């Protein structure tokens, strides 16, 4: 499963332990109560209180009305710094107390809009970009999250720690584990971490997860225990649910099933109390792996089902598209404001020119502006159409990446094995099926993955299908010896629909055993991939209806079109009919993209 890393919040985290922390909150509350309700100092105190109270108890939903009242007070007083920080606090409450990224993004954009109007506020704006970065991270939009955090890292030294830690989180989620470990250790070595147990607990928890992913289980357990020790010593509630989830992974990797189950269940209880879907998904994922390892198949299947439901809910494409739509809408409004300012400026120039007798010059300038605006509108339309194609293709590819019939048939097979008390076969099949589903869910969220990972998926997919249909077909995966599979990036699951077609359609009416040959080659900076079977081939009837492309072919062509435009290459898809009873060959060429 893919598990959770706590994001380093763009808050100034206090150093005190729980009791002292509550004393400080009480003191702030008293100061607010004794201060005039409508002055700048009171607004600053209210913003500070919201920040610290959210950190102490993220599930405190009463902070929403409190923070919105602060926004109202700052607006009435025209105190722009207090208003900007008030918007940010409301966004954080929506994000962490209500798990509502839409409303959070709305208030982050209000803060950015205010910052754009007042240059004196611009130094405060980098934490806003960081907050938007956390939203993208939680939706597993890692490229966009990385862009936001790199902005912060390069522009605000005060936020170096949070930006560094979050960049490490992203690399961990992308399974670029060496980079993740590097950035975590870089964060741990920063001066502000030394005397801050909260930061250290958070970083050790995240480092534990990366070590688990790298199969360095001793280091994972050491880091997890350091994190939990700090949490217990200082009462750090904000980090506790995630640290427990990551610790359960470390214990599971060390085959300490009792501690693994204890911490996974505690993480689940805490996340349910907070209403945090992101955390609940991770806890159920841990339990699914745990029960599978213990041989408790029914529990494993139930936990995995809940994990998948939460995964679908959290990363629902409509949810993601809505967030992206909100971001694009904000950017459009910002560009429109700039354009309007330019129009106003040109209007002033025109008026001055007319008054000075420069009517001809003003008309020329006006004509140039109209031409430029028309040209820009055409370019924006083309860009919008391309973005729409990207979003539409990603949505269809996500839906088509695993045939529902395959999922249901596999679950039925597992049930049959359990009913027959064939526990050994059931465990083997369930383990492979769970791993396959895990890879589908993980790989569908990234634009490219290492070729080595994609080949592992195809091998596992073919093993599961061969297990369910013994003797139906054989297969060979042939990769050019000179090709560095670890350093080659490919779109995930590009070949899977065609392999599925070979199994379910090519071999359906075939007499005897089928055979599939998967070949990967490199030529002239292009990656040549083919899937060849000895099935029934493409019939004349199919050729007559060739205008009706299959779902998999249509999606693959759109994905290739996107790649060609992004990388200025000429990737293509070809379907070759080898003749009746001789089979079909699918040939795909894509740009050869490398890690480095």
XYZ file of C-alpha atoms in Angstrom:
596
model
C 0.000 0.000 0.000
C 1.008 3.629 -0.322
C 1.196 5.159 3.134
C 1.048 8.575 4.659
C 3.741 11.078 5.428
C 2.850 14.002 7.663
C 3.262 17.236 5.771
C 5.261 19.901 7.564
C 2.574 22.540 8.042
C 3.404 26.116 7.129
C 2.877 27.146 10.719
C 5.363 28.423 13.281
C 5.464 25.331 15.479
C 5.930 25.934 19.175
C 8.592 24.152 21.194
C 6.691 23.413 24.367
C 5.149 20.151 25.508
C 1.403 19.568 25.873
C 0.791 21.080 29.318
C 2.843 24.191 28.612
C 1.181 24.416 25.202
C -2.267 24.552 26.831
C -1.061 27.212 29.249
C 0.013 29.360 26.306
C -3.347 28.843 24.589
C -5.183 29.863 27.792
C -2.985 32.934 28.059
C -3.754 33.937 24.476
C -7.461 33.436 25.095
C -7.351 35.706 28.145
C -5.482 38.407 26.245
C -8.062 38.293 23.454
C -10.933 38.543 25.947
C -9.396 41.574 27.657
C -8.458 43.443 24.443
C -10.644 45.781 22.404
C -12.389 43.657 19.827
C -11.529 45.850 16.863
C -7.864 46.762 16.759
C -4.804 45.389 15.003
C -3.257 43.821 18.108
C -6.426 41.818 18.803
C -6.564 40.569 15.222
C -2.930 39.455 15.456
C -3.700 37.638 18.716
C -6.707 35.894 17.155
C -4.658 34.716 14.175
C -1.938 33.452 16.495
C -4.509 31.628 18.621
C -6.087 29.912 15.588
C -2.686 28.720 14.434
C -1.690 27.254 17.791
C -5.146 25.796 18.569
C -5.236 24.054 15.197
C -1.828 22.574 15.861
C -2.911 21.388 19.326
C -6.197 19.851 18.167
C -6.779 19.549 14.404
C -10.285 18.141 14.930
C -11.538 21.316 16.679
C -14.225 22.450 14.230
C -15.131 25.492 16.372
C -12.027 27.182 14.968
C -13.869 27.811 11.685
C -16.317 30.367 13.049
C -13.537 31.891 15.176
C -11.194 32.351 12.204
C -13.977 33.702 9.958
C -14.824 36.271 12.645
C -11.164 37.340 12.553
C -11.461 37.845 8.786
C -14.547 40.013 9.275
C -12.818 42.153 11.915
C -9.734 42.644 9.742
C -11.921 43.579 6.756
C -13.858 46.199 8.750
C -10.607 47.665 10.075
C -8.951 47.504 6.617
C -5.992 45.767 8.254
C -4.604 43.943 5.217
C -1.849 41.972 6.917
C -4.336 40.618 9.465
C -6.804 39.835 6.659
C -4.213 37.898 4.635
C -3.204 35.804 7.655
C -6.893 35.389 8.510
C -7.603 33.939 5.056
C -4.693 31.543 5.483
C -5.993 30.389 8.896
C -9.492 29.743 7.495
C -7.906 27.729 4.663
C -5.909 25.634 7.150
C -9.018 24.928 9.225
C -10.919 23.750 6.141
C -7.940 21.676 5.070
C -7.154 19.915 8.346
C -10.277 20.093 10.518
C -12.805 19.454 7.738
C -10.719 17.669 5.049
C -12.272 20.068 2.512
C -9.661 20.984 -0.118
C -12.131 22.988 -2.237
C -12.884 25.565 0.455
C -9.246 25.592 1.554
C -8.141 26.467 -1.992
C -10.801 29.180 -2.186
C -9.340 30.965 0.852
C -5.733 30.428 -0.213
C -6.643 32.186 -3.473
C -8.243 35.063 -1.558
C -4.969 35.466 0.331
C -2.921 35.393 -2.889
C -5.262 37.900 -4.534
C -4.812 40.269 -1.587
C -1.041 39.778 -1.709
C -1.017 40.683 -5.411
C -2.675 44.012 -4.667
C -0.283 45.074 -1.890
C 3.490 44.736 -2.383
C 4.054 45.112 1.370
C 2.330 41.726 1.878
C 4.370 39.763 -0.637
C 6.918 38.528 1.910
C 4.054 36.771 3.729
C 2.827 34.958 0.649
C 5.235 32.040 0.421
C 3.458 30.169 3.189
C 0.308 30.397 1.046
C 2.086 28.644 -1.823
C 3.163 26.030 0.682
C -0.424 25.486 1.789
C -1.495 24.993 -1.822
C 1.393 22.558 -2.178
C 0.026 20.469 0.683
C -3.355 20.294 -1.064
C -1.762 18.961 -4.230
C 0.299 16.505 -2.188
C -2.785 15.131 -0.430
C -4.441 14.634 -3.836
C -1.220 12.915 -5.008
C -0.627 15.565 -7.664
C 3.072 15.315 -6.936
C 4.472 17.357 -9.853
C 2.299 20.319 -8.937
C 3.105 19.980 -5.234
C 6.840 19.869 -5.979
C 6.560 23.041 -8.053
C 4.952 24.903 -5.133
C 7.472 23.733 -2.512
C 10.454 24.544 -4.721
C 9.103 28.085 -5.059
C 9.045 28.336 -1.281
C 12.513 26.823 -0.843
C 14.099 29.257 -3.291
C 12.340 32.392 -2.022
C 11.901 32.219 1.762
C 14.779 31.178 4.030
C 12.458 31.149 7.043
C 10.468 28.308 5.469
C 13.498 26.265 4.420
C 12.684 23.465 6.865
C 9.060 22.974 5.880
C 9.842 23.172 2.168
C 12.782 20.745 2.468
C 10.739 18.215 4.464
C 7.821 18.371 2.052
C 10.097 17.919 -0.968
C 11.417 14.805 0.802
C 7.814 13.626 1.279
C 7.107 14.001 -2.426
C 10.227 12.099 -3.493
C 9.225 9.357 -1.059
C 5.779 9.143 -2.620
C 7.369 8.949 -6.074
C 9.562 6.097 -4.792
C 12.705 8.099 -5.513
C 13.922 6.869 -2.158
C 17.549 8.026 -2.284
C 16.393 11.604 -2.921
C 13.807 11.335 -0.149
C 16.357 10.110 2.393
C 18.755 12.878 1.335
C 16.177 15.634 1.890
C 14.967 14.178 5.216
C 18.520 14.101 6.557
C 19.087 17.596 5.196
C 16.016 18.746 7.124
C 17.125 16.970 10.309
C 20.468 18.788 10.131
C 18.899 22.254 9.971
C 19.499 24.364 13.053
C 15.843 25.009 13.849
C 15.166 21.257 14.188
C 17.696 20.692 16.981
C 15.535 22.030 19.822
C 12.150 21.368 18.282
C 10.746 17.937 19.256
C 7.698 18.366 16.999
C 9.762 18.746 13.856
C 12.037 15.882 14.865
C 9.100 13.564 15.622
C 7.553 14.365 12.254
C 10.777 13.873 10.303
C 11.675 10.619 12.055
C 8.185 9.266 11.319
C 8.454 10.098 7.635
C 12.005 8.752 7.449
C 10.749 5.508 8.980
C 8.290 5.090 6.121
C 10.925 5.704 3.446
C 13.245 3.168 5.070
C 10.354 0.679 5.046
C 9.803 1.312 1.351
C 13.533 0.785 0.760
C 13.317 -2.504 2.714
C 15.761 -1.196 5.349
C 13.629 -2.474 8.191
C 16.106 -2.021 11.054
C 16.530 1.662 10.204
C 12.761 1.992 9.739
C 12.058 0.625 13.217
C 14.742 2.797 14.833
C 13.300 5.959 13.262
C 9.719 4.977 14.156
C 10.608 4.406 17.814
C 12.443 7.747 17.986
C 9.324 9.466 16.635
C 6.949 7.736 19.058
C 9.284 8.426 21.974
C 9.199 12.168 21.229
C 5.412 12.115 20.783
C 4.875 10.426 24.161
C 7.409 12.636 25.945
C 6.033 15.953 24.662
C 2.380 15.057 23.953
C 2.611 15.947 20.257
C -0.930 15.129 19.160
C -0.717 16.517 15.652
C 1.895 13.968 14.522
C 0.587 11.004 16.540
C -1.910 9.432 14.021
C 0.559 9.445 11.146
C 3.475 8.311 13.290
C 1.396 5.350 14.506
C 0.486 4.377 10.925
C 4.113 4.536 9.807
C 5.326 2.696 12.929
C 2.919 -0.147 12.196
C 4.591 -0.510 8.788
C 8.013 -0.748 10.421
C 6.799 -3.369 12.916
C 5.116 -5.291 10.109
C 8.357 -5.315 8.131
C 10.104 -6.735 11.187
C 7.335 -9.378 11.580
C 6.255 -7.970 14.953
C 2.567 -8.451 14.151
C 1.198 -7.578 17.607
C 2.733 -4.104 17.680
C 1.924 -3.605 14.005
C -1.772 -4.308 14.603
C -1.895 -2.201 17.779
C -0.456 0.918 16.114
C -2.503 0.473 12.916
C -5.751 0.284 14.910
C -4.816 3.298 17.040
C -4.002 5.267 13.875
C -7.403 4.289 12.467
C -9.268 5.372 15.611
C -7.504 8.736 15.724
C -8.112 9.391 12.015
C -11.804 8.485 12.304
C -12.151 10.887 15.240
C -10.664 13.630 13.067
C -12.746 12.653 10.038
C -9.508 12.542 8.065
C -10.017 10.336 4.988
C -6.345 10.597 4.021
C -5.300 9.024 7.333
C -8.071 6.419 7.370
C -7.018 5.185 3.933
C -3.453 4.673 5.143
C -4.513 2.835 8.296
C -6.746 0.416 6.367
C -3.937 -0.178 3.897
C -1.613 -1.174 6.721
C -4.213 -3.534 8.172
C -4.796 -5.162 4.774
C -1.104 -6.026 4.475
C -0.969 -7.131 8.109
C -3.931 -9.536 7.884
C -2.609 -10.926 4.610
C 0.766 -11.600 6.243
C -0.984 -13.344 9.164
C -3.044 -15.517 6.817
C -6.361 -13.970 7.938
C -7.706 -13.738 4.426
C -11.272 -12.624 5.110
C -10.053 -9.735 7.263
C -7.423 -8.869 4.667
C -10.010 -8.697 1.919
C -12.343 -6.566 4.049
C -9.531 -4.151 4.970
C -8.363 -3.923 1.375
C -11.909 -3.193 0.199
C -12.195 -0.298 2.674
C -8.757 0.957 1.621
C -9.839 0.940 -2.037
C -13.134 2.718 -1.291
C -11.339 5.471 0.603
C -8.681 5.698 -2.098
C -11.379 6.161 -4.737
C -13.181 8.708 -2.561
C -10.047 10.667 -1.786
C -8.610 10.657 -5.297
C -11.887 10.748 -7.176
C -11.106 12.313 -10.547
C -13.980 14.772 -10.150
C -12.461 15.952 -6.869
C -9.091 16.405 -8.524
C -10.541 18.128 -11.581
C -12.473 20.499 -9.301
C -9.282 21.467 -7.461
C -7.463 21.998 -10.762
C -10.435 23.953 -12.084
C -10.330 26.229 -9.050
C -6.611 26.790 -9.528
C -7.009 27.541 -13.257
C -9.931 29.844 -12.507
C -7.799 31.786 -10.033
C -4.939 32.050 -12.534
C -7.382 33.200 -15.233
C -8.798 35.912 -12.982
C -5.278 37.056 -12.131
C -4.317 37.211 -15.809
C -7.545 39.032 -16.608
C -6.778 41.623 -13.936
C -3.312 42.143 -15.427
C -4.829 42.428 -18.892
C -7.382 44.946 -17.643
C -4.618 46.989 -16.045
C -2.771 46.947 -19.372
C -5.945 48.028 -21.184
C -6.401 50.897 -18.727
C -2.776 51.907 -19.229
C -3.154 51.850 -23.000
C -6.357 53.855 -22.690
C -4.486 56.517 -20.745
C -1.766 56.593 -23.397
C -4.381 56.897 -26.106
C -6.118 59.812 -24.351
C -2.848 61.635 -23.821
C -1.847 61.063 -27.417
C -5.159 62.372 -28.745
C -4.863 65.484 -26.574
C -1.351 66.004 -27.902
C -2.380 65.601 -31.507
C -1.045 62.029 -31.759
C -4.244 60.415 -32.921
C -2.526 58.318 -35.564
C -0.013 56.944 -33.105
C -2.756 56.126 -30.603
C -4.744 54.307 -33.287
C -1.658 52.256 -34.139
C -1.108 51.348 -30.507
C -4.760 50.450 -30.128
C -4.638 48.272 -33.232
C -1.532 46.516 -31.952
C -3.230 45.844 -28.610
C -6.258 44.385 -30.374
C -4.035 42.202 -32.539
C -2.028 41.028 -29.531
C -5.161 40.278 -27.523
C -6.638 38.307 -30.434
C -3.392 36.348 -30.875
C -3.196 35.653 -27.136
C -6.825 34.529 -27.103
C -6.102 32.021 -29.888
C -3.074 30.693 -28.008
C -5.051 30.455 -24.758
C -7.822 28.570 -26.571
C -5.316 26.083 -27.981
C -3.731 25.629 -24.556
C -7.129 25.167 -22.915
C -8.083 22.539 -25.510
C -4.848 20.684 -24.884
C -5.351 20.793 -21.099
C -8.872 19.470 -21.569
C -7.520 16.618 -23.694
C -4.980 15.793 -20.986
C -7.621 15.771 -18.254
C -10.081 13.765 -20.337
C -7.472 11.192 -21.340
C -6.223 10.791 -17.769
C -9.787 10.238 -16.582
C -10.532 7.613 -19.228
C -7.200 5.899 -18.694
C -7.849 5.695 -14.969
C -11.222 4.062 -15.564
C -9.883 1.647 -18.184
C -6.728 0.529 -16.385
C -8.214 -2.574 -14.860
C -11.165 -4.471 -16.274
C -13.928 -4.852 -13.647
C -14.550 -8.391 -14.907
C -10.993 -9.289 -13.997
C -11.432 -7.884 -10.474
C -14.725 -9.674 -9.822
C -13.501 -12.958 -11.305
C -10.359 -12.813 -9.184
C -12.360 -12.182 -6.014
C -14.608 -15.130 -6.881
C -11.540 -17.329 -7.386
C -10.218 -16.341 -3.966
C -13.603 -17.144 -2.437
C -13.603 -20.569 -4.092
C -10.165 -21.404 -2.726
C -11.244 -20.377 0.792
C -14.433 -22.463 0.588
C -12.368 -25.468 -0.526
C -9.986 -24.920 2.420
C -7.128 -24.610 -0.091
C -5.444 -22.043 2.135
C -2.037 -22.222 0.509
C -3.382 -21.455 -2.968
C -5.740 -18.804 -1.572
C -2.855 -17.062 0.187
C -0.685 -17.153 -2.929
C -3.488 -15.831 -5.150
C -4.633 -13.179 -2.653
C -1.078 -11.932 -2.161
C -0.524 -11.530 -5.893
C -3.957 -10.021 -6.471
C -3.538 -7.497 -3.611
C -0.104 -6.512 -4.881
C -1.494 -6.110 -8.396
C -4.332 -3.875 -7.205
C -1.888 -1.865 -5.118
C 0.298 -1.271 -8.171
C -2.717 -0.252 -10.274
C -3.834 2.315 -7.703
C -0.335 3.687 -7.199
C 0.762 3.800 -10.840
C -2.463 5.392 -12.074
C -1.642 8.555 -10.105
C 1.680 9.347 -11.840
C 2.384 10.415 -15.418
C 5.504 8.275 -15.771
C 7.076 5.386 -13.875
C 10.336 3.450 -14.311
C 10.128 0.812 -17.033
C 11.313 -1.719 -14.456
C 8.189 -1.040 -12.330
C 5.876 -1.322 -15.340
C 7.454 -4.651 -16.333
C 6.931 -5.929 -12.780
C 3.268 -5.036 -13.094
C 2.907 -6.817 -16.445
C 4.676 -9.925 -15.096
C 2.382 -10.009 -12.068
C -0.719 -9.376 -14.184
C 0.176 -12.262 -16.490
C 0.888 -14.537 -13.504
C -2.543 -13.811 -12.017
C -4.335 -14.388 -15.336
C -2.349 -17.596 -15.956
C -3.187 -18.798 -12.419
C -6.880 -18.243 -13.037
C -6.804 -19.850 -16.497
C -4.235 -22.670 -16.226
C -2.897 -23.940 -19.557
C -4.717 -21.229 -21.557
C -1.581 -19.372 -22.672
C 2.160 -18.888 -22.176
C 4.147 -15.660 -22.403
C 7.640 -14.165 -22.777
C 8.805 -10.643 -21.873
C 11.881 -9.748 -23.945
C 13.769 -6.521 -23.068
C 16.793 -5.300 -25.038
C 19.929 -6.050 -23.005
C 21.315 -2.580 -23.636
C 18.222 -0.871 -22.217
C 18.502 0.512 -18.669
C 15.033 -0.323 -17.311
C 15.635 1.448 -13.991
C 16.567 4.716 -15.720
C 13.856 4.601 -18.414
C 10.521 6.338 -17.791
C 7.282 5.207 -19.455
C 3.569 6.048 -19.116
C 2.116 3.504 -16.666
C 0.083 0.523 -17.923
C 0.419 1.469 -21.589
C 0.585 -2.138 -22.816
C -1.872 -3.745 -20.359
C -5.072 -3.170 -22.431
C -3.533 -4.924 -25.447
C -2.314 -7.885 -23.387
C -5.816 -8.140 -21.952
C -7.245 -8.137 -25.494
C -4.928 -10.996 -26.456
C -6.057 -13.113 -23.501
C -9.792 -12.405 -23.693
C -10.348 -11.978 -27.419
C -7.349 -13.342 -29.315
C -7.421 -16.712 -27.524
C -11.186 -16.990 -27.005
C -11.875 -19.170 -30.071
C -8.361 -20.547 -30.479
C -7.672 -24.264 -30.579
C -4.665 -25.093 -28.422
C -2.499 -22.947 -26.197
C -1.992 -19.269 -26.908
C 1.322 -17.425 -26.660
C 2.108 -13.740 -25.990
C 5.448 -12.096 -26.815
C 6.125 -8.702 -25.219
C 9.158 -6.927 -26.654
C 10.866 -3.666 -25.586
C 13.598 -2.081 -27.755
C 15.364 1.288 -28.084
C 16.127 2.921 -31.443
C 17.000 6.513 -32.359
C 15.900 7.905 -28.987
C 12.535 6.159 -29.332
C 11.265 3.272 -27.226
C 9.704 0.542 -29.376
C 7.182 -1.639 -27.519
C 5.204 -4.488 -29.048
C 2.646 -7.091 -27.966
C 2.316 -10.058 -30.329
C -0.019 -13.038 -29.935
C -0.815 -16.156 -31.975
C -4.568 -15.778 -31.546
C -7.363 -15.647 -34.107
C -6.193 -12.352 -35.613
C -8.271 -9.440 -36.861
C -11.264 -10.762 -38.819
C -12.698 -9.177 -41.934
C -15.757 -8.190 -39.969
C -13.576 -6.256 -37.557
C -11.867 -4.548 -40.467
C -15.206 -3.457 -41.912
C -16.045 -1.808 -38.599
C -12.622 -0.281 -38.172
C -14.141 3.169 -37.799
C -15.242 2.101 -34.326
C -12.007 2.054 -32.386
C -11.702 0.047 -29.209
C -11.633 1.949 -25.923
C -8.015 0.911 -25.247
C -6.835 1.971 -28.731
C -8.553 5.364 -28.492
C -7.087 6.107 -25.058
C -3.594 5.026 -26.109
C -3.712 7.261 -29.209
C -4.721 10.237 -27.062
C -1.929 9.520 -24.579
C 0.573 9.370 -27.463
C -0.747 12.650 -28.847
C -0.099 14.287 -25.474
C 3.431 12.857 -25.316
C 4.189 14.060 -28.846
C 3.072 17.588 -28.081
C 4.889 17.749 -24.734
C 8.189 16.358 -26.063
C 8.024 17.338 -29.756
C 8.369 13.688 -30.820
C 6.513 11.430 -33.241
C 5.302 8.495 -31.178
C 2.670 6.306 -32.823
C 0.508 3.198 -32.495
C 0.207 0.503 -35.181
C -1.979 -2.614 -35.266
C -0.663 -5.349 -37.567
C -2.907 -8.270 -38.598
C -0.726 -11.361 -38.964
C -3.562 -13.319 -40.563
C -6.344 -15.659 -39.468
C -5.178 -18.069 -36.729
C -1.751 -16.375 -36.817
C -2.476 -13.514 -34.503
C -2.032 -9.799 -34.053
C 0.906 -7.514 -33.254
C 0.525 -4.149 -31.524
C 3.461 -1.771 -32.053
C 3.854 1.391 -29.955
C 6.701 3.894 -30.243
C 7.214 6.590 -27.606
C 10.017 9.071 -26.809
C 12.801 7.482 -24.770
C 12.618 9.487 -21.549
C 15.207 9.004 -18.800
C 15.500 9.863 -15.122
C 18.857 11.543 -15.767
